[in-house]
Amino acid sequence: PFGRGTRAVEFDETNVEIHISITFAESVLGIKKDIKYNRKNRCQPCNGQGMKSNHNGCTECNGSGHVIKQQSGMVTVSTCPKCRGKTSRQSCTQCAMSGVVESEVSLNVNIPGGVQDGNILRLNGMGNYYGSFGPIPQYTDAHLRISVEKDSDLSLSEMDVVFNIQLELTEAVQGCKKTVKTIVGTQDIDIPTMSRNKDEVIIPKMGVAGRGNQRNI
């Protein structure tokens, strides 16, 4: 009854690998994404055993041949004292005795701002079924690997977004207005007079998750 110690079927204990692609702006701001993937779920008719027990007519254990008790956080499984555990078993046709059925999972995943290309988010317990501890099914994890599309104009430096400005000499000396690209569109900024190479004009709270800035260099 405790699954992994006594099971007759072999389960897939590997984690499920999922891939998703997001834009540069989404990686900076953070985003919620709907994802779909396939995993191996516990077969309900046979309870992941690959074999189904026929009801033996016992009212004490409801025909299962064993009784489950939970007290003070402890789960105990014992042979039914009335029918002494007598049951007959037959092959489960739903899962072809594998104990699992493959099905599609839909999730809404919160991707935090600041993720980078190749980062992996672990989704605890959202992988394949690999046995039960008493009545509690156990699942592996799902790993969400994130690909971030490159932006031709913007880059990331720790918490800050960086945009490179090209100025004519007269613009740098006299000062001017420039339209710059941001993660939410374009914005006009003032270039002060006598600007030098590597000087920065800061747009506050336009970086990672609204905490970093945009540095226009």
GROMACS .gro file of C-alpha atoms in nm:
model
  217
    1PRO     CA    1   0.000   0.000   0.000
    2PHE     CA    2   0.298   0.234   0.043
    3GLY     CA    3   0.368   0.234  -0.329
    4ARG     CA    4   0.739   0.256  -0.392
    5GLY     CA    5   0.837  -0.024  -0.158
    6THR     CA    6   0.594  -0.283  -0.288
    7ARG     CA    7   0.490  -0.178  -0.635
    8ALA     CA    8   0.489  -0.425  -0.919
    9VAL     CA    9   0.502  -0.162  -1.195
   10GLU     CA   10   0.794   0.058  -1.293
   11PHE     CA   11   0.729   0.432  -1.301
   12ASP     CA   12   0.909   0.716  -1.478
   13GLU     CA   13   1.092   0.902  -1.202
   14THR     CA   14   1.245   1.164  -1.431
   15ASN     CA   15   1.148   1.531  -1.419
   16VAL     CA   16   0.940   1.675  -1.701
   17GLU     CA   17   1.129   1.924  -1.920
   18ILE     CA   18   0.931   2.217  -2.065
   19HIS     CA   19   1.061   2.494  -2.293
   20ILE     CA   20   0.916   2.843  -2.333
   21SER     CA   21   1.028   3.154  -2.522
   22ILE     CA   22   0.961   3.510  -2.399
   23THR     CA   23   1.054   3.855  -2.524
   24PHE     CA   24   1.324   4.073  -2.371
   25ALA     CA   25   1.062   4.310  -2.230
   26GLU     CA   26   0.873   4.020  -2.071
   27SER     CA   27   1.194   3.897  -1.909
   28VAL     CA   28   1.254   4.241  -1.755
   29LEU     CA   29   0.901   4.316  -1.640
   30GLY     CA   30   0.798   3.963  -1.546
   31ILE     CA   31   0.488   3.800  -1.686
   32LYS     CA   32   0.229   3.530  -1.627
   33LYS     CA   33   0.221   3.269  -1.901
   34ASP     CA   34  -0.024   2.990  -1.980
   35ILE     CA   35   0.166   2.672  -2.059
   36LYS     CA   36   0.055   2.325  -2.166
   37TYR     CA   37   0.254   2.003  -2.150
   38ASN     CA   38   0.207   1.628  -2.116
   39ARG     CA   39   0.289   1.429  -1.804
   40LYS     CA   40   0.219   1.083  -1.666
   41ASN     CA   41  -0.064   1.094  -1.413
   42ARG     CA   42  -0.168   0.827  -1.167
   43CYS     CA   43  -0.425   0.594  -1.317
   44GLN     CA   44  -0.742   0.649  -1.117
   45PRO     CA   45  -0.922   0.315  -1.176
   46CYS     CA   46  -0.630   0.108  -1.040
   47ASN     CA   47  -0.488   0.380  -0.812
   48GLY     CA   48  -0.153   0.356  -0.989
   49GLN     CA   49  -0.105  -0.014  -0.917
   50GLY     CA   50  -0.155  -0.155  -1.265
   51MET     CA   51  -0.400  -0.406  -1.117
   52LYS     CA   52  -0.751  -0.349  -0.987
   53SER     CA   53  -0.886  -0.520  -0.678
   54ASN     CA   54  -1.238  -0.651  -0.708
   55HIS     CA   55  -1.481  -0.560  -0.434
   56ASN     CA   56  -1.495  -0.854  -0.192
   57GLY     CA   57  -1.827  -0.754  -0.037
   58CYS     CA   58  -1.679  -0.654   0.300
   59THR     CA   59  -1.845  -0.353   0.459
   60GLU     CA   60  -1.564  -0.298   0.708
   61CYS     CA   61  -1.302  -0.206   0.446
   62ASN     CA   62  -1.545  -0.124   0.165
   63GLY     CA   63  -1.417  -0.423  -0.026
   64SER     CA   64  -1.053  -0.315  -0.049
   65GLY     CA   65  -0.907  -0.572   0.190
   66HIS     CA   66  -0.727  -0.314   0.403
   67VAL     CA   67  -0.811  -0.022   0.627
   68ILE     CA   68  -0.634   0.316   0.638
   69LYS     CA   69  -0.621   0.519   0.957
   70GLN     CA   70  -0.480   0.867   1.005
   71GLN     CA   71  -0.403   0.998   1.352
   72SER     CA   72  -0.176   1.281   1.467
   73GLY     CA   73  -0.033   1.318   1.120
   74MET     CA   74   0.057   0.947   1.092
   75VAL     CA   75  -0.098   0.721   0.829
   76THR     CA   76  -0.126   0.348   0.900
   77VAL     CA   77  -0.243   0.079   0.661
   78SER     CA   78  -0.344  -0.261   0.797
   79THR     CA   79  -0.520  -0.577   0.684
   80CYS     CA   80  -0.894  -0.568   0.735
   81PRO     CA   81  -0.975  -0.772   1.046
   82LYS     CA   82  -1.315  -0.874   0.912
   83CYS     CA   83  -1.230  -1.015   0.567
   84ARG     CA   84  -0.859  -1.068   0.644
   85GLY     CA   85  -0.760  -0.890   0.326
   86LYS     CA   86  -0.905  -1.141   0.084
   87THR     CA   87  -0.948  -0.983  -0.259
   88SER     CA   88  -0.914  -1.085  -0.620
   89ARG     CA   89  -0.722  -0.873  -0.868
   90GLN     CA   90  -0.745  -0.815  -1.240
   91SER     CA   91  -0.538  -0.626  -1.494
   92CYS     CA   92  -0.625  -0.259  -1.542
   93THR     CA   93  -0.727  -0.197  -1.901
   94GLN     CA   94  -0.728   0.181  -1.858
   95CYS     CA   95  -0.348   0.204  -1.822
   96ALA     CA   96  -0.253  -0.137  -1.970
   97MET     CA   97  -0.103  -0.232  -1.629
   98SER     CA   98   0.143   0.060  -1.639
   99GLY     CA   99  -0.016   0.242  -1.344
  100VAL     CA  100  -0.010   0.575  -1.531
  101VAL     CA  101  -0.199   0.753  -1.806
  102GLU     CA  102  -0.050   1.037  -2.008
  103SER     CA  103  -0.255   1.355  -2.014
  104GLU     CA  104  -0.218   1.726  -2.086
  105VAL     CA  105  -0.162   1.974  -1.804
  106SER     CA  106  -0.251   2.344  -1.825
  107LEU     CA  107  -0.080   2.587  -1.587
  108ASN     CA  108  -0.059   2.961  -1.539
  109VAL     CA  109   0.304   3.023  -1.442
  110ASN     CA  110   0.439   3.342  -1.286
  111ILE     CA  111   0.776   3.426  -1.448
  112PRO     CA  112   0.953   3.686  -1.232
  113GLY     CA  113   1.122   3.993  -1.373
  114GLY     CA  114   1.497   3.955  -1.419
  115VAL     CA  115   1.507   3.603  -1.563
  116GLN     CA  116   1.778   3.548  -1.818
  117ASP     CA  117   1.818   3.324  -2.121
  118GLY     CA  118   1.867   2.963  -2.011
  119ASN     CA  119   1.726   3.008  -1.659
  120ILE     CA  120   1.517   2.718  -1.528
  121LEU     CA  121   1.212   2.748  -1.303
  122ARG     CA  122   1.129   2.440  -1.097
  123LEU     CA  123   0.760   2.356  -1.066
  124ASN     CA  124   0.744   2.137  -0.758
  125GLY     CA  125   0.536   1.822  -0.788
  126MET     CA  126   0.416   1.897  -1.141
  127GLY     CA  127   0.604   1.616  -1.317
  128ASN     CA  128   0.541   1.242  -1.354
  129TYR     CA  129   0.363   1.017  -1.105
  130TYR     CA  130   0.609   0.775  -0.945
  131GLY     CA  131   0.421   0.604  -0.662
  132SER     CA  132   0.225   0.677  -0.346
  133PHE     CA  133   0.299   0.718   0.021
  134GLY     CA  134  -0.010   0.573   0.175
  135PRO     CA  135  -0.301   0.758   0.011
  136ILE     CA  136  -0.082   1.048  -0.101
  137PRO     CA  137   0.037   1.039  -0.467
  138GLN     CA  138   0.397   1.143  -0.532
  139TYR     CA  139   0.505   1.336  -0.842
  140THR     CA  140   0.842   1.445  -0.976
  141ASP     CA  141   0.910   1.811  -1.063
  142ALA     CA  142   0.865   1.992  -1.391
  143HIS     CA  143   1.153   2.210  -1.513
  144LEU     CA  144   1.057   2.517  -1.717
  145ARG     CA  145   1.355   2.623  -1.929
  146ILE     CA  146   1.327   2.984  -2.044
  147SER     CA  147   1.463   3.126  -2.369
  148VAL     CA  148   1.478   3.506  -2.388
  149GLU     CA  149   1.465   3.669  -2.731
  150LYS     CA  150   1.739   3.926  -2.783
  151ASP     CA  151   1.648   4.291  -2.834
  152SER     CA  152   1.841   4.476  -3.104
  153ASP     CA  153   1.860   4.799  -2.900
  154LEU     CA  154   1.821   4.715  -2.532
  155SER     CA  155   2.037   4.506  -2.298
  156LEU     CA  156   2.037   4.419  -1.930
  157SER     CA  157   2.299   4.511  -1.669
  158GLU     CA  158   2.202   4.360  -1.334
  159MET     CA  159   1.872   4.539  -1.251
  160ASP     CA  160   1.908   4.813  -1.515
  161VAL     CA  161   1.811   4.828  -1.881
  162VAL     CA  162   2.076   4.990  -2.102
  163PHE     CA  163   2.015   5.187  -2.424
  164ASN     CA  164   2.302   5.334  -2.629
  165ILE     CA  165   2.245   5.682  -2.775
  166GLN     CA  166   2.423   5.808  -3.088
  167LEU     CA  167   2.477   6.186  -3.080
  168GLU     CA  168   2.617   6.434  -3.326
  169LEU     CA  169   2.890   6.660  -3.184
  170THR     CA  170   2.666   6.965  -3.199
  171GLU     CA  171   2.386   6.777  -3.017
  172ALA     CA  172   2.624   6.683  -2.736
  173VAL     CA  173   2.757   7.039  -2.702
  174GLN     CA  174   2.431   7.228  -2.733
  175GLY     CA  175   2.199   6.972  -2.574
  176CYS     CA  176   1.886   6.839  -2.740
  177LYS     CA  177   1.582   6.613  -2.708
  178LYS     CA  178   1.609   6.248  -2.809
  179THR     CA  179   1.349   5.976  -2.847
  180VAL     CA  180   1.472   5.654  -2.692
  181LYS     CA  181   1.336   5.303  -2.690
  182THR     CA  182   1.217   5.151  -2.359
  183ILE     CA  183   1.065   4.819  -2.257
  184VAL     CA  184   0.717   4.976  -2.275
  185GLY     CA  185   0.756   5.185  -2.591
  186THR     CA  186   0.940   5.509  -2.669
  187GLN     CA  187   1.006   5.813  -2.450
  188ASP     CA  188   1.158   6.158  -2.504
  189ILE     CA  189   1.453   6.254  -2.285
  190ASP     CA  190   1.658   6.574  -2.250
  191ILE     CA  191   2.027   6.557  -2.335
  192PRO     CA  192   2.206   6.821  -2.126
  193THR     CA  193   2.456   7.064  -2.278
  194MET     CA  194   2.825   6.968  -2.289
  195SER     CA  195   2.746   6.597  -2.266
  196ARG     CA  196   3.045   6.365  -2.289
  197ASN     CA  197   3.098   6.009  -2.402
  198LYS     CA  198   2.960   5.757  -2.143
  199ASP     CA  199   2.748   6.021  -1.966
  200GLU     CA  200   2.411   5.877  -1.863
  201VAL     CA  201   2.054   6.002  -1.866
  202ILE     CA  202   1.846   5.795  -1.623
  203ILE     CA  203   1.480   5.702  -1.663
  204PRO     CA  204   1.382   5.585  -1.314
  205LYS     CA  205   1.192   5.261  -1.243
  206MET     CA  206   1.218   5.142  -1.602
  207GLY     CA  207   1.434   4.840  -1.521
  208VAL     CA  208   1.375   4.493  -1.376
  209ALA     CA  209   1.025   4.461  -1.228
  210GLY     CA  210   1.001   4.840  -1.189
  211ARG     CA  211   1.285   4.846  -0.936
  212GLY     CA  212   1.579   4.905  -1.166
  213ASN     CA  213   1.629   5.204  -1.399
  214GLN     CA  214   1.695   5.258  -1.767
  215ARG     CA  215   2.042   5.397  -1.832
  216ASN     CA  216   2.067   5.587  -2.159
  217ILE     CA  217   2.437   5.613  -2.241
   0.00000   0.00000   0.00000
